[in-house]
């Protein structure tokens, strides 16, 4: 993936907002395509790379790997590697990841109500 231009106004605006409130950084991370889906897969017990890839049929290996790395760096999941041939890797939600999934579930419920109401009135 190409490096971001640090002198662009988009980068500067995003950096300003992230420094102003950590929620902006979390919203940016969660708004990236597939991130919440990967989180929910792990929450449902699908904790292997191949299992997540199967469940999310259209995700590429590259994007899945990137999203798992991002979630691990933010402390929302932990990666467990077991010795052997082939090596076995599993992913697990941290306490913060469990809490975030709960909050995201509530947001999903809320958005369903909002968009169902719009569909009825439109």
Phi, psi and omega in degrees: 000143183291147176290145179281144176284119182280350179260004180282152180293327177298315179296315181296319178296314180297316179299318178300313182294320179295323179286331181290320182206127180299337178300324180299320179293317179297316179297321177298314180297314183289337182278351178291139184308134176079349186299309181293326179296319178296316179301314181293326177299315180293320178300323181282000176099002178274089193251012177248148181307311183295325179292319178294316180299320177295316182293322179258079192308328187260002179282142177272159177302320182298312181293317179300315179299317179297316181293321177297317178298317180297314180296325178291316180296326180279355177081020180268337175224159171241149181251129178243123179248130181249140180291160178136176179235118353287158180296145180251132179234133175233160179236146182217143176290141171277177177301321177294322178296319178297314180297317179296318178300321177298314179294319179294324176299318178295320177295323177297315178299315180298314181294327176299318179295315181300310185284333173293319178298320180294321181295324181289319184275344183281000000 
